[in-house]
Each structure stands twice: as structure tokens, then as C-alpha cells.
GROMACS .gro file of C-alpha atoms in nm:
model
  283
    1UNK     CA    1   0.110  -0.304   2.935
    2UNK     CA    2  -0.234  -0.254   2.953
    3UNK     CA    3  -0.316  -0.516   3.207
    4UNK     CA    4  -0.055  -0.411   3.406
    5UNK     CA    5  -0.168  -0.058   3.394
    6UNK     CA    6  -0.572  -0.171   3.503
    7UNK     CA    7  -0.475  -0.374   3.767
    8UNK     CA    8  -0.127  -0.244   3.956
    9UNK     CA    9  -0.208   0.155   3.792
   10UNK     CA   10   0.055   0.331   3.658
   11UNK     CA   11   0.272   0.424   3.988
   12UNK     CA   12   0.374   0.091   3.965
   13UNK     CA   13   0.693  -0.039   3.927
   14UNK     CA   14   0.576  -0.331   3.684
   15UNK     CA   15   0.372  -0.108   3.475
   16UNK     CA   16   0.669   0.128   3.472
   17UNK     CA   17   0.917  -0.122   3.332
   18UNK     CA   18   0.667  -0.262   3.095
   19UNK     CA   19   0.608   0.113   2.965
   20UNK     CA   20   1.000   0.149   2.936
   21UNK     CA   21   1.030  -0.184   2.709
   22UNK     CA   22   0.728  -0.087   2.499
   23UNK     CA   23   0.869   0.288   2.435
   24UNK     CA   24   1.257   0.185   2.398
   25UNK     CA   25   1.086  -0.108   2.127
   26UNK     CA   26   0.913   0.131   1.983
   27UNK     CA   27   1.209   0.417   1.934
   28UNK     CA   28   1.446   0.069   1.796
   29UNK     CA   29   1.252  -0.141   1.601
   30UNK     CA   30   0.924   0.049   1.461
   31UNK     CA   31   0.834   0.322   1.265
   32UNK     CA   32   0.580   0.412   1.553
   33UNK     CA   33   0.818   0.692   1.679
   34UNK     CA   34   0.578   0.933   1.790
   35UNK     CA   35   0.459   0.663   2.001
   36UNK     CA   36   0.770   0.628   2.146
   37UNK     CA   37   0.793   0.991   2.281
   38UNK     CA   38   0.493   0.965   2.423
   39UNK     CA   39   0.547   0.694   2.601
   40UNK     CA   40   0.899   0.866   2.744
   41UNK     CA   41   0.708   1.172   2.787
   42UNK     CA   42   0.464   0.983   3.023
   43UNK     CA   43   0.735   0.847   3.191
   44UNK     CA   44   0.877   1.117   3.277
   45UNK     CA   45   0.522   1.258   3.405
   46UNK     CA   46   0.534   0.988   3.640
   47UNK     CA   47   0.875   0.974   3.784
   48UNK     CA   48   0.974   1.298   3.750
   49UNK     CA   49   1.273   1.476   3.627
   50UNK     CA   50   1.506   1.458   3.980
   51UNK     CA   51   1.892   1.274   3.827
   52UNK     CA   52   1.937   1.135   4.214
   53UNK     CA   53   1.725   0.827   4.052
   54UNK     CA   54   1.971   0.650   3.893
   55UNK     CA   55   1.753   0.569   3.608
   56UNK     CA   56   1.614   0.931   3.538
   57UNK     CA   57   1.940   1.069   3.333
   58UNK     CA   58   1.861   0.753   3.113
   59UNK     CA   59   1.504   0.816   3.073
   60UNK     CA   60   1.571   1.145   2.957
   61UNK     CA   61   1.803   1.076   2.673
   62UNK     CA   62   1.602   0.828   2.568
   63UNK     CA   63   1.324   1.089   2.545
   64UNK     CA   64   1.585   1.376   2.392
   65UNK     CA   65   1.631   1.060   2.111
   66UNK     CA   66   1.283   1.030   2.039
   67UNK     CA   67   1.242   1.423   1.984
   68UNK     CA   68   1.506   1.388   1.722
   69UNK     CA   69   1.410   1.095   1.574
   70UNK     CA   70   1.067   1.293   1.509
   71UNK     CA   71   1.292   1.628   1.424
   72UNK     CA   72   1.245   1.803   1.704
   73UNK     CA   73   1.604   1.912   1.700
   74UNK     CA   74   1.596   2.229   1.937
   75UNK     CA   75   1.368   2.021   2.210
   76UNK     CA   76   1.598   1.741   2.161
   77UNK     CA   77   1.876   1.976   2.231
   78UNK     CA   78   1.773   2.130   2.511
   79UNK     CA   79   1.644   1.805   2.664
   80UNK     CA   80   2.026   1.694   2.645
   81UNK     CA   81   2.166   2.038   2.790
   82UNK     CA   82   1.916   2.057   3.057
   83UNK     CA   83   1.981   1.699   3.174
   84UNK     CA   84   2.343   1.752   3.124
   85UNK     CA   85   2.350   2.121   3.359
   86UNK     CA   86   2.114   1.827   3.655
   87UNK     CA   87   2.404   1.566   3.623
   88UNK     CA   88   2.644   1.855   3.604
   89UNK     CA   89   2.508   1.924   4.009
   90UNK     CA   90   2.592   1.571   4.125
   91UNK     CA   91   2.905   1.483   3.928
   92UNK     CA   92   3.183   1.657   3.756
   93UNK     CA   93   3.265   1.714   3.389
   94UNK     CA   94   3.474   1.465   3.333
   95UNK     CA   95   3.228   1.166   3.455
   96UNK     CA   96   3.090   0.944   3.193
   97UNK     CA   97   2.780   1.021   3.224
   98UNK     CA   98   2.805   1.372   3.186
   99UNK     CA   99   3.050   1.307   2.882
  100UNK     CA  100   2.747   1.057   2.714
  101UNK     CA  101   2.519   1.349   2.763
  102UNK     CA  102   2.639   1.625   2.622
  103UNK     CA  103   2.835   1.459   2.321
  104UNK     CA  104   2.512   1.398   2.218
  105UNK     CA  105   2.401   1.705   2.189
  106UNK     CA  106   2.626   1.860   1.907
  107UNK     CA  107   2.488   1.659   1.646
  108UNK     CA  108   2.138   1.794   1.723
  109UNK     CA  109   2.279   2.132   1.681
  110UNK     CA  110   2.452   2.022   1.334
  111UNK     CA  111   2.116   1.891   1.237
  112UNK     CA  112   1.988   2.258   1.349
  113UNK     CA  113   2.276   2.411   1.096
  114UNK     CA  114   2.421   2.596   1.422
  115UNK     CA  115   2.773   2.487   1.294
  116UNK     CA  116   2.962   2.689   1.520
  117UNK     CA  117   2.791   2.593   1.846
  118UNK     CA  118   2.868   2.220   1.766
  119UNK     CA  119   3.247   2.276   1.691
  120UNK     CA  120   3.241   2.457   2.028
  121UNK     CA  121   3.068   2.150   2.198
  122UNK     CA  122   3.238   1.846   2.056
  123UNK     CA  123   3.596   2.010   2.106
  124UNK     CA  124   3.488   2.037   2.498
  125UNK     CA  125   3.380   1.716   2.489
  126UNK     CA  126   3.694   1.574   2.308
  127UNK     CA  127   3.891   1.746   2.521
  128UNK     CA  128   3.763   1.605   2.864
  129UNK     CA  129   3.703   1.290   2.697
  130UNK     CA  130   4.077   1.211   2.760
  131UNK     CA  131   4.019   1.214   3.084
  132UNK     CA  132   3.772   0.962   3.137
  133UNK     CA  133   3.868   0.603   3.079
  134UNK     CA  134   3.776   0.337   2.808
  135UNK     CA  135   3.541   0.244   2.668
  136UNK     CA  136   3.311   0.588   2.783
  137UNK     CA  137   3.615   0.837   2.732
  138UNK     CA  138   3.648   0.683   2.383
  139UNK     CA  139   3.294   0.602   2.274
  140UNK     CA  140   3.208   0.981   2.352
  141UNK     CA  141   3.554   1.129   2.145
  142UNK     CA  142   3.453   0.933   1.853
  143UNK     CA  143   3.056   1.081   1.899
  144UNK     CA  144   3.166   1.400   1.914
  145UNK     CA  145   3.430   1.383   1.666
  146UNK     CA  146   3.174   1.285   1.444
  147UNK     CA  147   2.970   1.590   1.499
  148UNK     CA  148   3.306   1.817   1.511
  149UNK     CA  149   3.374   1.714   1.115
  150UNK     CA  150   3.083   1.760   0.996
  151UNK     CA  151   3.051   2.119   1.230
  152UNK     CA  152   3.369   2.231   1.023
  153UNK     CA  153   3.262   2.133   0.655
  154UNK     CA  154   2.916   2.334   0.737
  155UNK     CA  155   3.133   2.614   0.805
  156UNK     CA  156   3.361   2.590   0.486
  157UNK     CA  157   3.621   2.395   0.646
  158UNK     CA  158   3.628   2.073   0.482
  159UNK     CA  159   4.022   2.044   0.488
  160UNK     CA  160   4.000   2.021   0.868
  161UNK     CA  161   3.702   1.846   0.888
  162UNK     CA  162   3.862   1.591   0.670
  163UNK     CA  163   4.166   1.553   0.908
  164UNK     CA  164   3.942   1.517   1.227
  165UNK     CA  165   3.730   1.216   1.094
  166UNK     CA  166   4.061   1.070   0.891
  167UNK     CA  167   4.253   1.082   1.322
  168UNK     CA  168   3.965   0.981   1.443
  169UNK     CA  169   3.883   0.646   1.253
  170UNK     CA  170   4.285   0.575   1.219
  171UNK     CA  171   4.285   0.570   1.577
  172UNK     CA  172   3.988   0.311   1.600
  173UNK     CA  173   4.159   0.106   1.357
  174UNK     CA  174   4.509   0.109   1.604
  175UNK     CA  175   4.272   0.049   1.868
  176UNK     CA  176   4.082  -0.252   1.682
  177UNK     CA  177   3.747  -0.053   1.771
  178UNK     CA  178   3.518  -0.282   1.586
  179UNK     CA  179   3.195  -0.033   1.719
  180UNK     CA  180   3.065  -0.029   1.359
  181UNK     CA  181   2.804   0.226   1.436
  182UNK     CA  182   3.056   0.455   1.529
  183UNK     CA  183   3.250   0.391   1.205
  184UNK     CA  184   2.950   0.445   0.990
  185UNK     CA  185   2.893   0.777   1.120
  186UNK     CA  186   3.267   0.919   1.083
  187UNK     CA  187   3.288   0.753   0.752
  188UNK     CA  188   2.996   0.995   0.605
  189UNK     CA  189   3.138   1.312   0.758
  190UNK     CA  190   3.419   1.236   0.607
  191UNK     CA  191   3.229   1.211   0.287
  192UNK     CA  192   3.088   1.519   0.381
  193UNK     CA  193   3.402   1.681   0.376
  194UNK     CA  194   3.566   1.535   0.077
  195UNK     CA  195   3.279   1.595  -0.147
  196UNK     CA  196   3.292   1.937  -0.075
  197UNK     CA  197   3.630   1.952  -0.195
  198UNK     CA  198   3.535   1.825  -0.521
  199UNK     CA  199   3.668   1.515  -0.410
  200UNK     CA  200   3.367   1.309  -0.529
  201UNK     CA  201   3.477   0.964  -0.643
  202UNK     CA  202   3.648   0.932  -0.281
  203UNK     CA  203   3.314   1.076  -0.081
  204UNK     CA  204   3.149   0.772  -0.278
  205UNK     CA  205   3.421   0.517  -0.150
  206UNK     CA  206   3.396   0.639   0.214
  207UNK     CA  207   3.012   0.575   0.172
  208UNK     CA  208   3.025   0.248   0.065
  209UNK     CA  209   3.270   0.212   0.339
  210UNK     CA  210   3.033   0.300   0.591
  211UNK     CA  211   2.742   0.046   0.493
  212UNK     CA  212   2.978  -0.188   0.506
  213UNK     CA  213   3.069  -0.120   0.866
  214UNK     CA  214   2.725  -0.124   0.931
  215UNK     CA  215   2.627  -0.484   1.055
  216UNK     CA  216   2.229  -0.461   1.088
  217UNK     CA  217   2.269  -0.768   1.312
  218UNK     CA  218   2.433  -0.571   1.546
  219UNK     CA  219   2.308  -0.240   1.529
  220UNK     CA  220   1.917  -0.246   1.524
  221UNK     CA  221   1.864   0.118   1.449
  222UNK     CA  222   1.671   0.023   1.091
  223UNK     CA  223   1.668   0.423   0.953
  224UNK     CA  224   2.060   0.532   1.068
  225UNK     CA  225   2.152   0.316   0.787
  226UNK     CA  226   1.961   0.507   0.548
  227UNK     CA  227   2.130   0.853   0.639
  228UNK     CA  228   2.399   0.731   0.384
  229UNK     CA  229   2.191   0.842   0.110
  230UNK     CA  230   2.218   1.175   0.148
  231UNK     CA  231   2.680   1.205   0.123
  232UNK     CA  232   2.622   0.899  -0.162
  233UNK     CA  233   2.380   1.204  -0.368
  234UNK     CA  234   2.586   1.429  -0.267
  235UNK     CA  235   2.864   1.272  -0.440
  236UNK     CA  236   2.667   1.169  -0.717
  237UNK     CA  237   2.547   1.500  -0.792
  238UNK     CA  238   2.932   1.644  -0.793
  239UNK     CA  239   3.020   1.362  -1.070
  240UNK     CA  240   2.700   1.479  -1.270
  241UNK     CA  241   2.521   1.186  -1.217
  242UNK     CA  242   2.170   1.328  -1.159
  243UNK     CA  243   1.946   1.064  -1.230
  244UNK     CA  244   2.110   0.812  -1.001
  245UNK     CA  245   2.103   1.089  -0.737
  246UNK     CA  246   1.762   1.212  -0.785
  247UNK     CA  247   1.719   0.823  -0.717
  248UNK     CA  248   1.907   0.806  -0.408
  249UNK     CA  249   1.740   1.105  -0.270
  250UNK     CA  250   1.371   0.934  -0.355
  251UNK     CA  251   1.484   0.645  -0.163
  252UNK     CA  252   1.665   0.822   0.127
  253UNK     CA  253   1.323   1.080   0.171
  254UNK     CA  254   1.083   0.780   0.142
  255UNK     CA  255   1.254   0.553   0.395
  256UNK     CA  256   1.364   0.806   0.639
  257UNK     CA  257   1.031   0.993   0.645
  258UNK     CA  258   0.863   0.636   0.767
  259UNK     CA  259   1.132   0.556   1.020
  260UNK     CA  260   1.209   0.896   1.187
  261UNK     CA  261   0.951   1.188   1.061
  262UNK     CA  262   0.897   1.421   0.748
  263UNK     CA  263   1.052   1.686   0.988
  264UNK     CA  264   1.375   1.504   1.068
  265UNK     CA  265   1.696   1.703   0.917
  266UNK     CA  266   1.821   1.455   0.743
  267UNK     CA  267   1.491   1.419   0.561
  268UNK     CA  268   1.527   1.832   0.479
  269UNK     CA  269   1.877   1.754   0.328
  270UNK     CA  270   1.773   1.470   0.130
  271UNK     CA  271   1.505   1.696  -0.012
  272UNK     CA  272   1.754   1.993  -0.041
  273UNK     CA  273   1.933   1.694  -0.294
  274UNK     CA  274   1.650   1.604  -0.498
  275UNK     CA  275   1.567   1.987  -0.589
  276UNK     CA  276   1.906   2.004  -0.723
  277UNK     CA  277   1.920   1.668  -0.879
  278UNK     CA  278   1.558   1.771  -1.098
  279UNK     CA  279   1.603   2.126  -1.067
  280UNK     CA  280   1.904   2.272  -1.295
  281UNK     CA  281   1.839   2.648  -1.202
  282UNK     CA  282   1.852   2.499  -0.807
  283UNK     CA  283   2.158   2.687  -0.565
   0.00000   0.00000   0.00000
């Protein structure tokens, strides 16, 4: 990168590319995340923010990632609206690429706690996703259902949050969707939602049913796997079991906060955990 950058300067294409590699390696593999976004950030200094380049609406979600992955929620929100309204100008709703866009963003706004916004965004985005054919239209429906269940237990609807993420994965199974990723993250919003119907001892089997869709061979993202410590103390905490999820909470705080950041959501909710796990007088 370097030596590209001294002798072709960084207008290059070369030194472009090997920026791009270095940042997306970074964001993957590394715990160097604020690395990452600066790396994006600087690429988007150079090239701009104009979606006519076919790689610009990629370079921006890749930078809206690494603002989350540091928990920078609201930038990482807006990052995904705003390139979602550009793409919006050249193509219609129902393109994939708009779709990819903007199912990303309700889970930001989950992570934000702005429950109601997100069920309003992943229904739109379920409901055009019908439109637009496989694999997009059904990658994007299972993103956003994902973010819709977990939307509707934060607002005290776990009944229907638990049939949206119970639909959702029986129709990947009819489908033999083998995206395990995808799996992973419906099977803890529907943990979500059965733990907070008191429905602990399942919430644990639907975690344990995630990891185990989980193939790390596969899917390289080394701190997604450890959001499943925050349903498994979750559950743990419902059966009474505090030491085992003041553990879990430990290990899901420490791990996450070297991967993604201290700030990231997930990190807040596994601390939210360990204060009631240690704390008896804790809401």
C-alpha cells in the first residue's frame, strides 16, 4: 500500500484497489476496525460520493459497516439512508441494490432502540422484496425479517415477533437456504422473543441452534458469532442462573469490545446483562 501510494500517489487506480483490500481485511479479519473506517473514509475522499460509479454504492456500505462495527449507529444509519435516497435517483425501489441498502439499515436503528422506525423499514423492505428475484429478493427478506422480530419484541410484541422469525426460517428450510449467517441471526431474535415470554429453556435451544449454523469456515466475520452471548444470558438470567450468565456476559463484553468497539450496542446490552446478573436490586 505504501509503495504504491509513494510512487503511483493516491489518485491511482492501483493504490486505490490496494487501499480497498487493506480496509475490507481490516473490517473482516482484524480487530483494527477503526482502521478500517478510515481507510473507507479516505476512499471516499478520493472518489467521491457520485452512485453513477458502479463501485461507489459499495464503497459506501462498506463504510456505513465500519461505523457500526465501531457503534456509530446513527452515522451508520444515515450513511445507509443517504446512499439508499442516491441509488433511489438512478433505479427504482424494487432493484437489488436499493433492496441491499436499505434492509440494512433497520438493524442499525434496532441497535439505536428506535423499535418502531425499524418495524416500519423492514416491512417496506419485505414487502418489495417479493418483487425482486432470488437470491437478492430473498437474501434482503430474510435481513430484514431479522431486524422486523427483533423491532416487535423491543416494542412488547414478542408473540409476533416470534411468528415472523419462526415463517421466516421455515421458509429457508423449504427453500434448502443453507446461508448460515442468515440463520444465525433469525435464530437469536427468535430467542429474543421467546425469552421474553418466559419461554427460557427454548430461547437457550434456539441459541445453540444458531452457533451451530454458524460455520466460521464460511463466514469470516470473527465477532458476529459472539453476539449470541447476549439471548444465551438473557435466557440464563430468566432460569436464575446468574453466575453462568454473569459469565456469558464477561465473555460476550470482553470479546466484542476487541472485535467491534466498547461503543457497539451489542456491547451496551451485554453490559445491561451483567448489571443484572451481579446486581439483584438491577431493573
Amino acid at each position: 500500500m505504501a509503495e504504491a501510494e509513494s510512487r503511483l500517489g493516491d489518485g491511482h487506480r492501483a493504490t486505490q484497489l490496494a487501499l480497498h483490500h487493506l480496509s475490507v481485511a481490516l473490517l473482516l479479519h482484524t480487530s483494527h476496525m477503526a482502521e478500517a473506517e478510515a481507510g473507507f473514509r479516505r476512499l471516499r475522499s478520493i472518489r467521491g460520493r457520485t452512485v453513477t460509479d458502479r463501485a461507489t454504492p459499495s464503497l459506501l456500505r462498506l463504510h456505513a459497516t465500519s461505523l457500526s462495527r465501531l457503534g456509530r449507529h446513527e452515522e451508520a444509519a444515515r450513511e445507509y439512508e443517504a446512499v439508499g435516497d442516491q441509488l433511489g435517483e438512478l433505479v427504482d425501489e424494487l432493484s437489488s441494490a436499493w433492496l441491499g441498502v436499505r434492509a440494512l439499515r433497520a438493524p442499525e436503528l434496532c441497535h439505536l432502540r428506535r423499535f418502531a422506525e425499524a418495524e416500519a423499514d423492514a416491512r417496506a423492505i419485505i414487502e418489495r422484496s417479493v418483487f425482486t428475484r432470488a437470491p437478492t429478493g430473498l437474501f434482503v427478506r430474510w435481513i430484514a425479517t431479522h431486524a422486523l422480530s427483533y423491532a416487535l419484541t423491543g416494542q412488547g410484541r414478542p408473540k409476533e415477533a416470534e411468528s415472523a422469525a419462526r415463517q421466516a426460517l421455515a421458509a429457508m428450510r423449504a427453500r434448502q437456504d443453507d446461508r448460515g449467517d442468515l440463520v444465525f441471526s433469525l435464530e437469536l431474535s427468535l430467542a429474543h422473543a421467546l425469552s421474553a415470554q418466559g419461554r427460557y429453556a427454548e430461547a437457550l435451544d434456539c441459541v445453540t441452534g444458531a452457533r451451530r449454523a454458524y460455520n466460521p469456515a464460511l463466514y469470516v466475520d470473527a465477532a458476529e458469532v459472539h453476539t449470541a452471548g447476549i439471548p444465551e444470558a438473557e435466557a440464563l438470567l430468566g432460569l436464575e442462573r446468574q453466575d453462568e450468565a454473569a459469565r456469558v456476559a464477561r465473555d460476550t463484553i470482553a470479546a466484542l469490545t476487541e472485535l467491534f468497539s466498547p461503543e457497539h450496542a451489542c456491547v451496551r446490552d451485554a453490559r445491561e446483562l451483567l448489571e443484572r446478573a451481579t446486581n439483584p436490586t438491577a431493573p
